[in-house]
Short mmCIF file of C-alpha atoms in Angstrom, two decimals:
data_model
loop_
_atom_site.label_atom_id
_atom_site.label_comp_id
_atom_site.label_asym_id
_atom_site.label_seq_id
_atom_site.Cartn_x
_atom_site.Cartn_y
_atom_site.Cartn_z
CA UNK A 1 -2.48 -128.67 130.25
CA UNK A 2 1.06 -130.35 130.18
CA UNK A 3 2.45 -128.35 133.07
CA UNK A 4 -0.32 -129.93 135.16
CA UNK A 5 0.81 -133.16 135.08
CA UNK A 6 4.50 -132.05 135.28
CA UNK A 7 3.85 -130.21 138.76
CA UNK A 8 2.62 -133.65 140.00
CA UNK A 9 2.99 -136.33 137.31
CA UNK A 10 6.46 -137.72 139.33
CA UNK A 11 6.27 -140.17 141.93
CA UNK A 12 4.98 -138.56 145.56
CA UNK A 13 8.25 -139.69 146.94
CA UNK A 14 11.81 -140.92 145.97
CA UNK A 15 10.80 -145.12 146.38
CA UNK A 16 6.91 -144.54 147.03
CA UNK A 17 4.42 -143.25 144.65
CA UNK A 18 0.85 -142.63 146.21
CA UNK A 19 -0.67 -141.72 142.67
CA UNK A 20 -3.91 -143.57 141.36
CA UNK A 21 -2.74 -144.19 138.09
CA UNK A 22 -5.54 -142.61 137.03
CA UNK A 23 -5.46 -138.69 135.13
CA UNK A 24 -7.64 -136.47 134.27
CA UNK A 25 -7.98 -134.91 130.69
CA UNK A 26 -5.20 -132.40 131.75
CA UNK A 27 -3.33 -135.45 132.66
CA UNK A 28 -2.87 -134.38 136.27
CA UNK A 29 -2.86 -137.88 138.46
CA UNK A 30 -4.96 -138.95 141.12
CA UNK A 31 -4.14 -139.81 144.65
CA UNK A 32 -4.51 -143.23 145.32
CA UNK A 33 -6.97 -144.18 148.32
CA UNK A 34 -5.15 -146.49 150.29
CA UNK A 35 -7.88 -148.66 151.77
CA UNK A 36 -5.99 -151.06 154.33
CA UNK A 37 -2.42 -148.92 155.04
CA UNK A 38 -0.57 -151.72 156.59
CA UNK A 39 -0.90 -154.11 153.98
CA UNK A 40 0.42 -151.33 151.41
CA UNK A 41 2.84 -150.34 154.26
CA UNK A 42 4.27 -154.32 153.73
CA UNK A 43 3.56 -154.46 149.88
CA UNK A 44 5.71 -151.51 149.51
CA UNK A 45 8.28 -153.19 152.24
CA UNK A 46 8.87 -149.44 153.89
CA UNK A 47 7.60 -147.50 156.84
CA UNK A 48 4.41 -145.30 158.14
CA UNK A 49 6.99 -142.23 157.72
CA UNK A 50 7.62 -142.77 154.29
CA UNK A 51 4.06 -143.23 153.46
CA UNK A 52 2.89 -139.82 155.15
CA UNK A 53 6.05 -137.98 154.07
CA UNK A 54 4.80 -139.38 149.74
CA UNK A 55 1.01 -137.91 150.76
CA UNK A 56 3.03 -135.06 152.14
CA UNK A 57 4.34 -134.08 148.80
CA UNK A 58 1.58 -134.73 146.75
CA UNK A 59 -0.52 -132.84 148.85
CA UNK A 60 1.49 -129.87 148.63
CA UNK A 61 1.89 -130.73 145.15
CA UNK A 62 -1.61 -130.04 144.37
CA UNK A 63 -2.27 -127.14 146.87
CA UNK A 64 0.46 -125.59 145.12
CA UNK A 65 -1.06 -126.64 141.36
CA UNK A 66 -4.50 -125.09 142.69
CA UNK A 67 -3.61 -122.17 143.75
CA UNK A 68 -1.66 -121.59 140.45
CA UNK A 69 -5.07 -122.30 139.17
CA UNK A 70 -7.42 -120.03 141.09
CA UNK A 71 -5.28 -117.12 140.10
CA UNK A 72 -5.45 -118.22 136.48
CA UNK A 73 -9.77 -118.39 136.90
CA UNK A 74 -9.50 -114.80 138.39
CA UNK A 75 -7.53 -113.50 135.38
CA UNK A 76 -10.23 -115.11 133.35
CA UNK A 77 -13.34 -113.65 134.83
CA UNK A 78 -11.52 -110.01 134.67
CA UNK A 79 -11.05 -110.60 131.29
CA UNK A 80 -14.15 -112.22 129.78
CA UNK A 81 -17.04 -109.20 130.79
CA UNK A 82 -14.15 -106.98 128.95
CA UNK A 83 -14.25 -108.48 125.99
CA UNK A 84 -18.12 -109.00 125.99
CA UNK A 85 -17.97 -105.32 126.64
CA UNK A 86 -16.02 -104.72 123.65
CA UNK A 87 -17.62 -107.18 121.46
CA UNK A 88 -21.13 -105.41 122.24
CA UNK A 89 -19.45 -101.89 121.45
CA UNK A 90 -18.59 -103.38 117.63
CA UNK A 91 -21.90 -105.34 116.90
CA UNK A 92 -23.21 -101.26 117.86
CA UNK A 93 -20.90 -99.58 115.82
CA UNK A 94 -22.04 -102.15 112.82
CA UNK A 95 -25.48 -101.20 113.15
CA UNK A 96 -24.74 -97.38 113.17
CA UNK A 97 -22.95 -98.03 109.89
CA UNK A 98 -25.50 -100.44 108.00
CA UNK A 99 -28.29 -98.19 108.89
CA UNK A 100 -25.98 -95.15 108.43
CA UNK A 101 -26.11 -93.29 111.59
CA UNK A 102 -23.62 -91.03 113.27
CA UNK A 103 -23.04 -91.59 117.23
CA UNK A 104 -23.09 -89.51 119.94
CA UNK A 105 -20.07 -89.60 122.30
CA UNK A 106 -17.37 -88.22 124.75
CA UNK A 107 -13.58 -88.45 124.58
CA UNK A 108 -11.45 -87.31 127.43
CA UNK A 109 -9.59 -84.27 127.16
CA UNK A 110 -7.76 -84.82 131.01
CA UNK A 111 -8.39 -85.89 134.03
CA UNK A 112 -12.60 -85.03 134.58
CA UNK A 113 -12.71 -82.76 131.64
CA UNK A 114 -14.46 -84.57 128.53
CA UNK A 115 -15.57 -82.82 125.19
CA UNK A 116 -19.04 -83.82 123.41
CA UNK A 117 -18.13 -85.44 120.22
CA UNK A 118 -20.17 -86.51 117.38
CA UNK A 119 -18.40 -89.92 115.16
CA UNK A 120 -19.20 -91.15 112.25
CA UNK A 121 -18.97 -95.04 112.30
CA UNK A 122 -15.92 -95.90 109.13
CA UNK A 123 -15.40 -99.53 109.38
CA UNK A 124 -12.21 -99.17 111.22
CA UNK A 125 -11.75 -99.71 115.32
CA UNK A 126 -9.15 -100.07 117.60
CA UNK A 127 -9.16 -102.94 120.23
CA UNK A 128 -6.98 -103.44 123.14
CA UNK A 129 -5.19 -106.88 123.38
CA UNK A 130 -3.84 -106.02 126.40
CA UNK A 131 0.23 -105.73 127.42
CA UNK A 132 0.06 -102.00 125.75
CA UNK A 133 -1.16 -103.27 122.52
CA UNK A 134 -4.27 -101.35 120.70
CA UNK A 135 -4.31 -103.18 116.84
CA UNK A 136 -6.42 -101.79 114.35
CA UNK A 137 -9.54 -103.70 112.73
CA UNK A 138 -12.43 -103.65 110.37
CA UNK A 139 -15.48 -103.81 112.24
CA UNK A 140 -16.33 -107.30 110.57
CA UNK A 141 -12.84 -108.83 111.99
CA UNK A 142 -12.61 -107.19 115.23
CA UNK A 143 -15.85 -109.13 115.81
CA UNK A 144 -14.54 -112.58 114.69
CA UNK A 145 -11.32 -112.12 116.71
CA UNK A 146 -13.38 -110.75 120.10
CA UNK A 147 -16.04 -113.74 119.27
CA UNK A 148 -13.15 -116.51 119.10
CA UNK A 149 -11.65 -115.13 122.06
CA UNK A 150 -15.03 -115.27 124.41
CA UNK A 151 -15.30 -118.95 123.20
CA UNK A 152 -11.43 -119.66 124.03
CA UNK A 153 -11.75 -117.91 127.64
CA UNK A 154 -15.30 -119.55 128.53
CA UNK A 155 -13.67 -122.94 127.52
CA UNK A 156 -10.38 -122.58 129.32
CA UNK A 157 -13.29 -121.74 132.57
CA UNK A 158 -15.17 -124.74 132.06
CA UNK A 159 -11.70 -126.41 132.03
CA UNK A 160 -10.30 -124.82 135.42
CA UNK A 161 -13.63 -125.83 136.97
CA UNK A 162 -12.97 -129.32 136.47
CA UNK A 163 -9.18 -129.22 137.17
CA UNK A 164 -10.47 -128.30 140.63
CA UNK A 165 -13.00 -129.78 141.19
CA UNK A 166 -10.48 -132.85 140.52
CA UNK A 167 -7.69 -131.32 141.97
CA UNK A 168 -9.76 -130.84 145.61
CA UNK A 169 -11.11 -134.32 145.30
CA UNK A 170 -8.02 -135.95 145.79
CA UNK A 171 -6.83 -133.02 148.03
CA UNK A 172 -9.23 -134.78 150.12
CA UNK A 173 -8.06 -138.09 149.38
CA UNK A 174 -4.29 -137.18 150.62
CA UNK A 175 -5.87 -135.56 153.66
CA UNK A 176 -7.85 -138.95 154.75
CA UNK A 177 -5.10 -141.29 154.24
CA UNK A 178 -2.23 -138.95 155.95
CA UNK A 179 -5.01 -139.24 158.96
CA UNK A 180 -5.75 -143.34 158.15
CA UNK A 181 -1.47 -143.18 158.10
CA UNK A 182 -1.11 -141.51 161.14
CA UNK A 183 -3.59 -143.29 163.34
CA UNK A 184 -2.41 -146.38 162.34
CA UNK A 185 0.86 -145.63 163.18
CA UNK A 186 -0.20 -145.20 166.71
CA UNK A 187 -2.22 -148.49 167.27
CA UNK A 188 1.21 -150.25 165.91
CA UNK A 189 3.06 -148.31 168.22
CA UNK A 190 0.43 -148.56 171.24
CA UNK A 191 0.23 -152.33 170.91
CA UNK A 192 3.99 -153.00 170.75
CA UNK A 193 4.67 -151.06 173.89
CA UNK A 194 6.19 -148.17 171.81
CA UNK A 195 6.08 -144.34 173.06
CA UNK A 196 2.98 -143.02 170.48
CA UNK A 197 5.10 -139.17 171.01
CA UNK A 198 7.26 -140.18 167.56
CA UNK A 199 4.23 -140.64 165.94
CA UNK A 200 2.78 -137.47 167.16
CA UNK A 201 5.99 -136.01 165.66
CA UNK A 202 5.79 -137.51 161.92
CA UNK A 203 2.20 -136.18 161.72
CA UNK A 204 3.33 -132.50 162.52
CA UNK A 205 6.59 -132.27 160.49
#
């Protein structure tokens, strides 16, 4: 998933990057836990600002990246009883032919008004891909093609799954240091005398 790691594979800001180093098989990075945020505030010689505007980013970085992901896992589960739907409707039409049976069925004449129809199974059936398309297929390949493409969707699931689980882990991660950031910012500013109302400010813009 290249376009993962592209959405949030830059630094989190222009001199400060708040990644772990660490990706996930997609290859979208981690969010580094700062543990003690004024030593990285003095390792990285800059400023509370700049370290809650880089969490900031990243943040929405991945809010963004999981929401693109959610709607992807939707499409998904519309699609996969579909094709399970379709696949069962071959394996059927199979077995009417091998044991050489005719089917009973409806086809729609308009809207609410069907006709009784009796079909005799010929090897040949006509799948929706979707986008418009309906291709044409033997019985024995439209079953390879709708088996191959159940396997391909329940993968790419098992693969959002993770990407979020991952991607709301460091969610998390962002959230608690922005906080650790912010509230440190305020003891600095408390015990030098400094109005805390600046601080207040960086943590709502």
């Amino acid at each position: 998933m290249s376009g993962a790691a592209a959405h949030t594979g830059e630094a989190a800001g222009p001199q400060l990057d708040v990644t772990s180093g660490k990706t996930n098989e997609r290859g979208i990075p981690g969010c580094k836990f700062i543990d003690d945020i004024g030593a990285f505030i003095r390792e990285h010689s800059t400023h509370t600002e700049t370290v809650i505007g880089a969490l900031h980013t990243l943040h929405t970085k991945y809010k963004t990246m999981e929401l693109h992901l959610l709607e992807n896992r939707k499409r998904i589960q519309t699609k996969l009883p579909d094709l399970e739907k379709s696949l069962a409707v071959v394996n059927m039409l199979q077995k009417k032919k091998e044991d050489g049976e005719s089917m009973q069925t409806r086809f729609n004449l308009a809207d609410n008004v069907f006709a009784n129809a009796e079909v005799s199974p010929d090897d040949r059936v006509c799948v929706w891909l979707g986008a418009e398309v309906m291709l044409e297929y033997s019985y024995a390949e439209a079953e390879e093609m709708l088996t191959k493409r159940i396997e391909e969707a329940k993968a790419k699931e098992i693969e959002l799954k993770e990407d979020l689980s991952w991607l709301r882990e460091n969610i998390i991660i962002a959230e608690v240091n922005t906080s650790r950031s912010f509230n440190y910012d305020v003891r600095r500013r408390r015990a030098a005398g400094e109005d805390t109302a600046d601080a207040v400010a960086v943590a709502s813009s």
